[in-house]
XYZ file of C-alpha atoms in Angstrom:
706
model
C -92.875 -47.703 66.378
C -92.731 -45.806 69.613
C -89.810 -46.474 71.937
C -90.714 -46.838 75.609
C -88.948 -44.198 77.720
C -86.101 -45.479 79.895
C -87.227 -45.453 83.574
C -84.375 -44.683 85.984
C -86.309 -45.496 89.146
C -87.968 -48.874 89.119
C -91.777 -48.733 89.098
C -92.111 -50.874 92.226
C -90.129 -48.154 94.114
C -92.408 -45.510 92.755
C -95.517 -47.406 93.804
C -93.973 -48.022 97.236
C -93.226 -44.272 97.621
C -96.794 -43.273 96.532
C -98.182 -45.684 99.077
C -96.079 -44.588 102.017
C -94.956 -40.980 101.324
C -97.719 -39.305 103.333
C -97.419 -41.745 106.229
C -93.694 -41.233 106.411
C -93.963 -37.513 106.087
C -96.427 -37.101 108.961
C -94.460 -39.432 111.248
C -91.207 -37.648 110.590
C -92.938 -34.291 111.208
C -94.130 -35.549 114.545
C -90.694 -36.910 115.414
C -89.065 -33.549 114.663
C -91.532 -31.866 117.025
C -90.432 -34.148 119.861
C -86.727 -33.517 119.047
C -87.296 -29.774 119.128
C -89.278 -29.498 122.324
C -86.740 -31.597 124.274
C -83.520 -30.246 122.879
C -83.990 -26.547 122.170
C -83.630 -25.545 125.845
C -80.117 -27.030 125.709
C -78.786 -24.467 123.315
C -78.949 -21.635 125.821
C -77.104 -23.855 128.341
C -74.453 -25.276 125.982
C -72.406 -23.935 123.149
C -71.953 -27.419 121.767
C -71.798 -27.182 118.003
C -73.214 -30.718 117.577
C -76.369 -29.965 119.665
C -76.899 -26.632 117.812
C -76.493 -28.441 114.491
C -79.237 -30.972 115.463
C -81.582 -28.166 116.531
C -80.884 -26.150 113.357
C -81.522 -29.033 111.040
C -84.625 -30.115 112.991
C -85.946 -26.562 112.917
C -85.653 -26.281 109.147
C -86.809 -29.822 108.347
C -89.864 -29.503 110.644
C -91.478 -26.747 108.532
C -90.463 -28.441 105.240
C -91.943 -31.856 106.139
C -95.214 -30.366 107.549
C -95.722 -28.193 104.500
C -94.801 -31.141 102.161
C -97.365 -33.405 103.930
C -100.123 -30.736 103.571
C -99.379 -30.620 99.876
C -99.570 -34.383 99.587
C -102.951 -34.485 101.364
C -104.291 -31.710 99.259
C -103.261 -33.364 95.954
C -104.572 -36.769 96.986
C -108.072 -35.661 97.947
C -110.672 -37.529 95.908
C -108.415 -40.254 94.694
C -109.838 -43.786 94.860
C -109.086 -45.471 98.147
C -106.754 -48.406 97.547
C -103.380 -49.615 98.861
C -101.659 -46.522 97.520
C -103.980 -43.979 99.066
C -105.389 -43.189 102.479
C -109.071 -42.803 103.341
C -110.170 -39.197 102.544
C -111.753 -38.660 105.977
C -108.628 -39.886 107.690
C -106.189 -37.839 105.615
C -108.401 -34.767 106.167
C -108.112 -35.452 109.835
C -104.280 -35.632 109.558
C -104.027 -32.211 107.817
C -104.776 -30.076 110.976
C -101.990 -31.893 112.843
C -99.542 -30.480 110.368
C -100.807 -26.978 111.212
C -99.894 -27.778 114.815
C -96.481 -28.850 113.669
C -96.034 -25.687 111.612
C -96.915 -23.774 114.741
C -93.903 -25.444 116.283
C -93.168 -26.201 119.978
C -93.300 -23.375 122.528
C -89.531 -23.787 123.235
C -88.500 -22.368 119.805
C -90.142 -19.949 117.358
C -86.893 -18.578 115.831
C -83.498 -20.175 115.496
C -81.854 -16.759 115.066
C -82.802 -13.091 115.270
C -83.019 -12.938 111.487
C -85.983 -15.334 111.615
C -87.942 -12.798 113.655
C -87.439 -10.182 110.950
C -89.304 -12.505 108.526
C -92.602 -12.406 110.525
C -94.459 -10.813 107.582
C -93.421 -13.633 105.289
C -94.433 -16.124 107.957
C -97.843 -14.498 108.250
C -98.307 -14.971 104.509
C -97.275 -18.640 104.947
C -99.867 -19.014 107.780
C -102.573 -17.690 105.515
C -101.677 -20.058 102.640
C -101.344 -23.124 104.840
C -104.577 -22.466 106.739
C -106.414 -22.026 103.415
C -104.853 -25.294 102.130
C -105.911 -27.263 105.223
C -109.399 -25.623 105.177
C -109.707 -26.649 101.507
C -108.830 -30.276 102.439
C -111.406 -30.210 105.232
C -114.155 -28.813 103.076
C -113.375 -31.243 100.247
C -113.715 -34.159 102.634
C -117.269 -33.232 103.770
C -119.514 -35.060 104.589
C -116.883 -36.609 106.873
C -117.485 -39.067 109.626
C -114.612 -37.416 111.549
C -115.687 -33.880 110.809
C -116.033 -32.897 114.542
C -112.527 -33.855 115.711
C -111.095 -32.570 112.375
C -112.802 -29.180 112.937
C -111.537 -29.011 116.501
C -107.991 -29.886 115.448
C -108.204 -27.304 112.636
C -109.013 -24.595 115.233
C -106.208 -25.775 117.553
C -103.670 -25.832 114.687
C -104.678 -22.367 113.561
C -104.191 -20.993 117.140
C -100.782 -22.643 117.380
C -99.653 -21.279 114.070
C -100.934 -17.769 114.879
C -99.045 -17.916 118.220
C -95.816 -18.509 116.426
C -96.347 -15.684 113.989
C -97.282 -13.323 116.876
C -94.105 -14.386 118.741
C -91.999 -13.564 115.659
C -93.803 -10.196 115.348
C -93.166 -9.284 119.011
C -89.536 -10.297 118.830
C -88.781 -8.344 115.612
C -86.260 -5.690 116.677
C -88.105 -2.753 115.034
C -91.348 -3.795 116.780
C -89.518 -4.286 120.074
C -88.060 -0.795 119.771
C -91.524 0.633 119.085
C -92.957 -1.101 122.085
C -90.358 0.573 124.357
C -91.028 4.076 123.010
C -92.806 6.210 125.638
C -95.594 8.655 124.994
C -94.349 12.035 123.594
C -93.538 14.518 126.296
C -93.820 18.141 125.245
C -92.726 19.412 128.634
C -94.145 22.490 130.337
C -96.418 24.777 128.252
C -93.715 27.351 127.377
C -96.007 29.714 125.410
C -98.657 29.892 128.144
C -95.979 30.344 130.822
C -94.427 33.230 128.868
C -97.726 34.929 128.338
C -98.439 34.899 132.103
C -94.876 36.058 132.774
C -95.194 39.013 130.362
C -98.651 39.927 131.716
C -97.421 39.973 135.315
C -94.415 42.072 134.366
C -96.607 44.535 132.551
C -98.825 44.765 135.670
C -95.767 45.444 137.820
C -96.226 42.237 139.798
C -93.005 40.832 141.277
C -92.452 37.236 140.073
C -89.855 34.507 139.730
C -89.565 31.314 137.710
C -88.820 28.526 140.083
C -87.322 25.388 138.554
C -88.483 22.338 140.466
C -86.132 19.347 140.219
C -87.882 16.275 138.848
C -88.175 13.688 141.623
C -86.033 10.567 141.355
C -89.012 8.303 140.906
C -88.858 4.600 140.568
C -88.499 3.428 136.993
C -91.279 1.560 135.331
C -91.967 -1.585 137.296
C -89.058 -0.527 139.561
C -87.407 -2.438 142.337
C -88.270 -2.097 145.935
C -86.569 0.875 147.510
C -85.330 -1.239 150.419
C -83.214 -3.393 148.147
C -80.136 -1.234 148.733
C -80.681 -1.414 152.512
C -80.302 -5.160 152.544
C -76.527 -5.000 152.312
C -74.762 -7.741 150.354
C -77.105 -10.384 151.545
C -78.380 -13.363 149.565
C -81.703 -12.846 147.818
C -84.233 -15.648 147.883
C -84.810 -17.393 144.557
C -88.217 -15.979 144.163
C -86.979 -12.398 144.851
C -84.148 -12.908 142.368
C -86.688 -13.775 139.685
C -88.890 -10.818 140.602
C -86.001 -8.331 140.352
C -84.654 -9.948 137.215
C -88.025 -9.545 135.502
C -88.239 -5.984 136.616
C -84.890 -5.119 135.092
C -85.566 -7.231 132.054
C -88.549 -5.084 131.243
C -86.282 -2.001 131.284
C -82.952 -3.211 129.968
C -84.258 -5.331 127.105
C -83.945 -2.002 125.370
C -80.211 -2.503 125.208
C -80.774 -4.855 122.308
C -82.237 -2.080 120.209
C -80.033 0.826 121.455
C -82.771 2.297 123.561
C -82.006 5.373 125.692
C -82.510 5.191 129.470
C -83.448 7.864 131.944
C -81.415 8.821 134.940
C -84.196 7.362 137.118
C -83.604 3.928 135.512
C -79.778 4.342 135.837
C -79.966 5.327 139.492
C -82.310 2.450 140.396
C -80.091 -0.084 138.717
C -76.873 1.247 140.232
C -78.386 1.325 143.675
C -79.499 -2.252 143.404
C -76.184 -3.647 142.057
C -74.064 -1.721 144.555
C -75.883 -3.732 147.198
C -74.895 -7.070 145.666
C -71.777 -9.147 145.470
C -70.304 -10.902 142.446
C -72.040 -14.227 142.952
C -75.439 -12.614 143.398
C -74.995 -10.257 140.478
C -74.009 -12.979 137.940
C -76.824 -15.226 139.246
C -79.268 -12.382 138.848
C -78.087 -11.616 135.317
C -78.430 -15.276 134.372
C -82.158 -15.023 135.104
C -82.490 -11.666 133.331
C -80.775 -13.019 130.128
C -83.057 -16.044 130.371
C -86.018 -13.714 130.148
C -84.399 -12.014 127.130
C -83.879 -15.429 125.440
C -87.500 -16.475 125.998
C -88.821 -13.248 124.600
C -86.703 -13.417 121.468
C -86.691 -17.170 120.623
C -89.801 -18.778 122.283
C -93.531 -18.244 122.706
C -93.310 -17.146 126.294
C -93.866 -13.509 125.663
C -96.872 -14.231 123.463
C -98.564 -16.548 125.934
C -98.004 -14.248 128.841
C -98.785 -11.070 126.861
C -102.147 -10.337 128.441
C -104.888 -12.619 129.621
C -105.990 -13.418 126.044
C -102.801 -15.315 125.275
C -103.249 -17.541 128.373
C -106.927 -18.209 127.585
C -106.042 -19.247 124.001
C -103.317 -21.605 125.311
C -105.807 -23.400 127.578
C -108.454 -23.468 124.838
C -105.970 -25.102 122.482
C -105.131 -27.792 125.080
C -108.754 -28.493 125.624
C -109.408 -28.861 121.890
C -106.655 -31.434 121.599
C -107.912 -33.606 124.450
C -111.566 -33.420 123.225
C -110.435 -34.410 119.706
C -108.602 -37.486 121.115
C -111.668 -38.539 123.145
C -114.133 -38.111 120.269
C -111.953 -39.961 117.820
C -111.335 -42.815 120.301
C -114.973 -43.242 121.002
C -116.243 -42.946 117.445
C -113.869 -44.616 115.029
C -114.670 -48.143 116.131
C -118.331 -47.627 115.448
C -117.688 -46.291 111.971
C -117.313 -48.264 108.770
C -115.644 -48.966 106.415
C -112.761 -50.541 108.267
C -109.631 -48.320 108.879
C -106.284 -49.756 107.941
C -104.487 -50.849 111.209
C -101.319 -48.892 110.389
C -103.272 -45.742 109.567
C -105.258 -46.155 112.797
C -102.014 -46.443 114.719
C -100.546 -43.504 112.939
C -103.671 -41.411 113.807
C -103.427 -42.420 117.487
C -99.660 -41.517 117.381
C -100.542 -38.086 116.019
C -103.299 -37.550 118.621
C -101.335 -38.810 121.617
C -98.188 -37.112 120.416
C -100.061 -33.742 120.114
C -101.408 -34.126 123.627
C -98.071 -35.050 125.078
C -96.290 -32.191 123.315
C -98.941 -29.749 124.538
C -98.793 -31.148 128.064
C -94.960 -30.728 128.124
C -95.277 -27.165 126.769
C -97.959 -26.338 129.314
C -95.799 -27.753 132.075
C -92.839 -25.574 130.972
C -95.117 -22.505 130.742
C -96.719 -22.934 134.190
C -93.525 -23.853 136.012
C -91.340 -21.095 134.565
C -89.740 -17.865 135.737
C -92.520 -15.991 133.833
C -95.241 -17.461 136.062
C -93.448 -16.395 139.266
C -92.657 -12.922 137.915
C -96.226 -12.205 136.748
C -97.698 -13.407 140.106
C -95.796 -10.477 141.535
C -96.073 -7.850 138.802
C -99.263 -8.476 136.796
C -102.026 -5.928 137.517
C -104.669 -8.393 136.520
C -103.615 -10.708 139.356
C -103.536 -7.931 141.975
C -106.791 -9.007 143.611
C -105.856 -12.618 144.061
C -102.088 -11.957 144.717
C -102.514 -12.156 148.553
C -104.366 -15.441 148.104
C -101.535 -16.807 145.872
C -98.893 -15.892 148.454
C -100.957 -17.208 151.331
C -101.134 -20.650 149.568
C -97.405 -20.399 148.808
C -98.042 -20.968 145.089
C -94.831 -19.167 143.890
C -92.685 -21.470 146.090
C -94.496 -24.471 144.731
C -93.919 -23.364 141.173
C -90.192 -22.797 141.916
C -89.845 -26.223 143.588
C -91.422 -28.000 140.578
C -89.352 -25.930 138.136
C -86.089 -27.110 139.865
C -87.209 -30.715 139.440
C -88.149 -30.598 135.795
C -85.464 -28.213 134.543
C -81.656 -28.383 134.209
C -79.862 -26.640 137.072
C -77.801 -24.162 135.038
C -79.193 -21.396 132.818
C -76.054 -20.892 130.652
C -72.910 -22.802 129.722
C -70.722 -21.117 132.362
C -67.589 -21.677 130.284
C -65.317 -19.548 128.142
C -63.432 -20.490 125.023
C -59.695 -19.963 124.671
C -57.713 -19.404 121.501
C -54.003 -18.905 121.531
C -51.958 -17.673 118.578
C -48.646 -19.351 119.463
C -50.336 -22.700 120.046
C -52.302 -22.340 116.814
C -49.112 -21.637 114.850
C -47.295 -24.656 116.412
C -50.007 -27.133 115.467
C -49.554 -29.026 112.260
C -52.264 -28.276 109.745
C -53.406 -30.110 106.668
C -53.397 -27.401 104.002
C -55.507 -29.466 101.555
C -58.072 -29.840 104.262
C -58.227 -26.129 104.799
C -58.600 -25.623 101.043
C -61.391 -28.079 100.827
C -63.176 -26.566 103.827
C -62.844 -23.069 102.348
C -64.171 -24.290 98.998
C -67.371 -25.540 100.668
C -67.621 -22.431 102.921
C -67.169 -24.263 106.199
C -63.555 -23.288 107.006
C -64.736 -21.024 109.861
C -66.853 -23.798 111.322
C -64.092 -26.325 111.037
C -61.596 -23.992 112.811
C -64.100 -23.377 115.562
C -64.365 -27.116 116.143
C -60.660 -27.871 115.988
C -58.650 -25.069 117.572
C -60.394 -23.247 120.443
C -60.402 -24.937 123.854
C -62.925 -24.272 126.576
C -62.790 -24.194 130.336
C -65.254 -23.476 133.142
C -65.575 -19.912 134.213
C -63.853 -19.462 137.538
C -65.818 -17.785 140.305
C -62.688 -15.829 141.265
C -62.717 -14.321 137.754
C -66.299 -13.265 138.109
C -65.457 -11.607 141.427
C -62.507 -9.803 139.879
C -64.698 -8.498 137.004
C -67.491 -7.416 139.357
C -65.241 -5.697 141.832
C -63.363 -3.791 139.166
C -66.502 -2.618 137.413
C -67.967 -1.629 140.743
C -64.950 0.581 141.472
C -65.196 2.202 138.022
C -68.994 2.758 138.513
C -68.342 4.568 141.798
C -65.945 6.839 140.000
C -68.498 7.434 137.209
C -71.281 8.824 139.356
C -72.127 11.329 136.696
C -73.334 9.911 133.370
C -70.902 12.056 131.380
C -67.875 10.825 133.339
C -69.174 7.259 133.034
C -68.976 7.545 129.240
C -65.239 8.275 129.526
C -64.736 5.243 131.734
C -66.585 2.945 129.447
C -64.507 4.078 126.472
C -61.217 3.227 128.224
C -59.300 0.241 126.736
C -56.340 -0.085 129.017
C -55.110 3.480 129.061
C -56.971 4.290 132.343
C -55.381 1.416 134.121
C -51.849 2.292 132.927
C -52.331 5.817 134.334
C -52.529 4.328 137.795
C -49.187 2.630 137.590
C -45.805 4.295 137.556
C -42.879 3.127 135.511
C -44.736 2.239 132.314
C -42.611 2.777 129.193
C -43.820 4.799 126.229
C -44.188 1.561 124.259
C -46.532 0.152 126.848
C -48.600 3.358 127.026
C -48.832 3.630 123.243
C -49.925 0.053 122.784
C -53.354 0.886 124.344
C -53.654 4.506 123.246
C -56.108 5.881 120.712
C -53.287 5.925 118.098
C -53.521 2.125 117.935
C -56.607 0.330 116.636
C -58.433 -1.896 119.155
C -57.756 -5.191 117.358
C -54.078 -4.199 117.017
C -53.835 -3.666 120.815
C -55.490 -6.996 121.487
C -53.179 -8.888 119.232
C -50.001 -7.302 120.507
C -50.984 -7.677 124.146
C -52.061 -11.243 123.459
C -48.619 -12.309 122.205
C -46.779 -10.206 124.805
C -48.847 -11.670 127.626
C -48.148 -15.155 126.318
C -44.357 -14.583 126.200
C -44.308 -13.099 129.713
C -46.585 -15.881 131.012
C -44.144 -18.616 130.013
C -40.996 -16.750 131.211
C -42.090 -17.396 134.837
C -42.880 -20.635 136.599
C -45.708 -20.857 139.136
C -44.937 -18.351 141.864
C -45.368 -18.921 145.537
C -46.959 -15.520 145.893
C -50.666 -16.327 145.519
C -51.704 -12.779 144.594
C -49.166 -12.605 141.811
C -50.057 -16.031 140.420
C -53.762 -15.288 140.412
C -53.355 -12.198 138.300
C -50.841 -13.991 136.019
C -53.320 -16.702 135.282
C -56.273 -14.205 134.881
C -54.205 -12.291 132.404
C -53.589 -15.498 130.395
C -57.301 -16.482 130.483
C -58.640 -13.093 129.426
C -55.930 -12.755 126.754
C -56.887 -16.143 125.169
C -60.612 -15.298 125.535
C -60.253 -11.912 123.702
C -58.304 -13.632 120.931
C -61.135 -16.202 120.582
C -63.724 -13.447 120.397
C -61.714 -11.433 117.840
C -60.874 -14.298 115.520
C -63.596 -16.920 116.077
C -66.503 -14.549 116.713
C -66.090 -11.854 114.029
C -69.814 -11.130 113.886
C -69.936 -10.426 117.593
C -66.909 -8.146 117.452
C -67.734 -6.599 114.057
C -67.761 -2.932 115.236
C -64.300 -3.181 116.838
C -62.513 -5.901 114.824
C -61.056 -3.602 112.132
C -58.749 -5.709 109.952
C -58.147 -8.295 112.730
C -58.448 -11.258 110.387
C -55.765 -9.905 108.042
C -53.439 -8.984 110.990
C -53.988 -12.407 112.537
C -53.208 -14.244 109.279
C -50.084 -12.270 108.536
C -48.847 -12.605 112.114
C -49.402 -16.360 112.051
C -47.638 -16.705 108.816
C -44.576 -14.799 110.120
C -44.660 -16.866 113.323
C -44.743 -20.170 111.405
C -41.906 -19.045 109.224
C -39.908 -18.099 112.383
C -40.702 -21.292 114.248
C -39.855 -23.472 111.199
C -36.129 -22.439 111.606
C -35.998 -24.566 114.768
C -34.559 -28.146 114.472
C -36.515 -29.408 117.480
C -40.169 -29.522 118.125
C -41.221 -26.386 119.953
C -43.657 -26.060 122.843
C -45.466 -22.885 123.813
C -42.786 -22.193 126.453
C -39.792 -22.779 124.191
C -41.431 -20.822 121.397
C -41.935 -17.831 123.638
C -38.339 -18.037 124.852
C -37.155 -18.195 121.237
C -39.172 -15.072 120.379
C -37.995 -12.929 123.254
C -34.318 -13.683 122.429
C -34.660 -11.913 119.014
C -32.830 -8.607 118.958
C -35.258 -5.775 118.111
C -33.200 -2.527 117.932
C -35.173 -1.332 114.905
C -38.968 -0.916 114.658
C -40.368 -3.747 112.469
C -42.343 -1.337 110.229
C -39.089 0.299 109.144
C -37.873 -3.086 107.871
C -41.057 -4.550 106.437
C -43.064 -1.446 105.468
C -46.800 -1.600 105.679
C -47.347 -4.359 103.144
C -47.539 -7.019 105.758
C -49.865 -6.424 108.744
C -47.913 -8.831 110.965
C -47.480 -7.637 114.560
C -45.286 -10.462 115.818
C -42.137 -8.535 116.621
C -44.071 -5.399 117.626
C -45.539 -7.660 120.274
C -42.038 -8.959 121.163
C -40.862 -5.383 121.746
C -43.878 -4.802 124.029
C -43.167 -8.145 125.782
C -39.574 -7.063 126.534
C -40.830 -3.861 128.252
C -43.513 -5.751 130.237
C -40.911 -8.467 131.261
C -38.613 -5.699 132.546
C -41.542 -4.336 134.643
C -42.333 -7.825 135.912
C -38.704 -8.329 136.973
C -38.785 -5.130 139.060
C -42.367 -5.216 140.365
C -43.962 -8.668 139.720
C -47.119 -8.254 141.772
C -48.017 -4.789 140.557
C -47.223 -5.559 136.897
C -49.314 -8.727 136.732
C -52.144 -6.890 138.469
C -51.803 -4.085 135.985
C -51.868 -6.500 132.992
C -54.925 -8.306 134.237
C -56.738 -4.969 134.634
C -55.638 -3.839 131.130
C -57.180 -7.046 129.765
C -60.358 -6.393 131.647
C -60.616 -2.906 130.228
C -60.032 -4.386 126.729
C -62.820 -6.838 127.383
C -65.134 -4.072 128.610
C -64.412 -1.945 125.657
C -65.227 -4.836 123.308
C -68.438 -5.585 125.277
C -69.720 -2.023 125.278
C -68.931 -1.382 121.662
C -70.565 -4.537 120.273
C -74.068 -4.179 118.966
C -76.865 -5.227 121.248
C -78.304 -7.604 118.704
C -74.914 -9.324 118.547
C -75.100 -10.060 122.252
C -78.709 -11.188 121.810
C -77.525 -13.728 119.190
C -75.052 -15.212 121.698
C -77.570 -15.995 124.462
C -79.016 -18.753 122.125
C -75.630 -20.432 121.811
C -74.717 -21.040 125.447
C -73.955 -17.443 126.230
C -70.636 -15.553 126.441
C -68.784 -13.930 129.283
C -68.601 -10.702 127.213
C -72.456 -10.504 127.216
C -72.447 -10.619 131.053
C -69.844 -7.886 131.114
C -71.967 -5.776 128.701
C -75.058 -6.204 130.816
C -73.187 -5.609 134.128
C -71.711 -2.373 132.760
C -75.159 -1.199 131.815
C -76.514 -1.961 135.242
C -73.699 0.009 136.774
C -74.540 2.905 134.482
C -71.383 2.742 132.355
C -72.310 3.456 128.793
C -73.616 5.933 126.229
C -77.181 4.701 126.467
C -77.878 6.900 129.514
C -78.422 10.197 127.704
C -81.394 11.589 129.564
C -79.902 13.533 132.454
C -81.454 14.593 135.745
C -82.161 18.332 135.795
C -84.690 21.124 136.161
C -87.423 19.285 134.415
C -90.380 21.450 135.473
C -90.735 25.234 135.820
C -93.287 27.030 138.061
C -94.246 30.731 137.900
C -94.433 32.184 141.403
C -95.922 35.695 141.938
C -94.445 37.262 145.073
C -96.809 39.032 147.415
């Protein structure tokens, strides 16, 4: 006697799932497309973890549900049409919509740079999915909806191919190859030497004249009169035009591209003629172009006239499919289930709406305005476009349909003393670490954020401008960009050997940051708000930059990977020593009282002589530094706080210039970081190692004297 197998899931639930699984899958897939197209632009304007989590989960689930639904349709083809199945013609019509969904919205093709590197895998996925949908379509023939199904299949294939093409173009290796210029062998040395030797043998007087290479405008260069404008405000359209020009050149920063002296001089000349507000506004647009090229379909659609034509063809196919289905399904029999009919209309109307929104974002974008100015294909109609004031119209509509800001405009703050004074649930940390989310939990709980002050932007711009003027020659500029506080200290008298050594090459970068962070905090709380405005401004700036560098070093280890050293170990050991020290107090400590308690500790002996090198804690090394700085503040408060703020800026610049370009590119998808703006501004001022092609005697000419 056979025993019936025990069924865990009741049969009625299984039947219900079989009846509704495809309907649910396609509707969820459509919903995810709407979530993505309306939320993905927020991630470059906000560093909100919750928003990024929604986008990340929607991005992953969108592909899964679309592929899952294609599999359901393929496996259900040919089944008898009853309550548990959908009409073959209708399910075949649904399949191409899933290709559209797999193609994704124009506002996101990749969640991170790593997704772009998988373009080859994605191309294989395109091939498999297109074959699967094509199989479904062929199996359904003869099909009363074969015309709209065929049109949707073509539209879906175009959309899916667009996404794969976008991933290919944004792949860092392909991006680097696209920036590589044609090989330049230089003057024909062998031929020149033959002529030189022949003329010498004939007794003809001759000289080799070295003609300097002209300082030509870089590719797509800026107008030469830009420097003559003075520090005047650029119009919004001009700002976009210039930003696009420099984006075409400086996108190479992401892949460690080398730049010529022409490009360096052009950029320096332009930025010397701007002020801080203009420069930061300009870089916002430039970084926006970088974001679009790396994470959206903008570069694909605007990559030649073919991309634009395909986009309008795809839009036309969607509208025609909707019209044909609406006009034909009522005449056809057998009767279509009302829910399935409603679902089909939702898919059709949803596809048209999604495409319309994407088209709207494409037309009224920075890319449209830039290409009206720079595209060679539009050169004949460019005067007509300007006469009709089309760029101004595009910009006006863009301002109405887009959010006003292009990046988060805030900076995070992380303070070691505050972190050590907070009560922590150790079990919670252990649980978070077990599930691998400790870093994420700490990012949510501990850092604070504040809006980026315009005064701080001005301070950064003015100081970098001064350094750039000192670094006229590219070789000298490399020395300036490598400074991490030591250059600033040379300009101030009275600095002790401890202060000088704390930012010297003998001390690792992360060690300097950690010591100066604690010392700055101690000095900050030793003084109340001062009536001297100049002194107070630099005191606050030092505190802000100090907390920001600590946030980058500890909470953004991937961004600071090349300069972080053993920062995490030093931070943990220092925190542990600080907690142990603060636990000796009978009263609850504040940041101010904790700093006072630290500076009162006698430090006649160097900590390393007491503890050895087993512990990497720098707590009392920082206290020794703080005592020297406090002594300087007591004597010359204004000069010392100014010096400290400039040291912090140099430390920030060093971190910015020594981070990998792809690390900065990752940050522009998460609301942006101030350090990325500093990195880009330094490059525009010609401060960096990427300017290795010097001006010189580029061409030689043989002159025979008469």
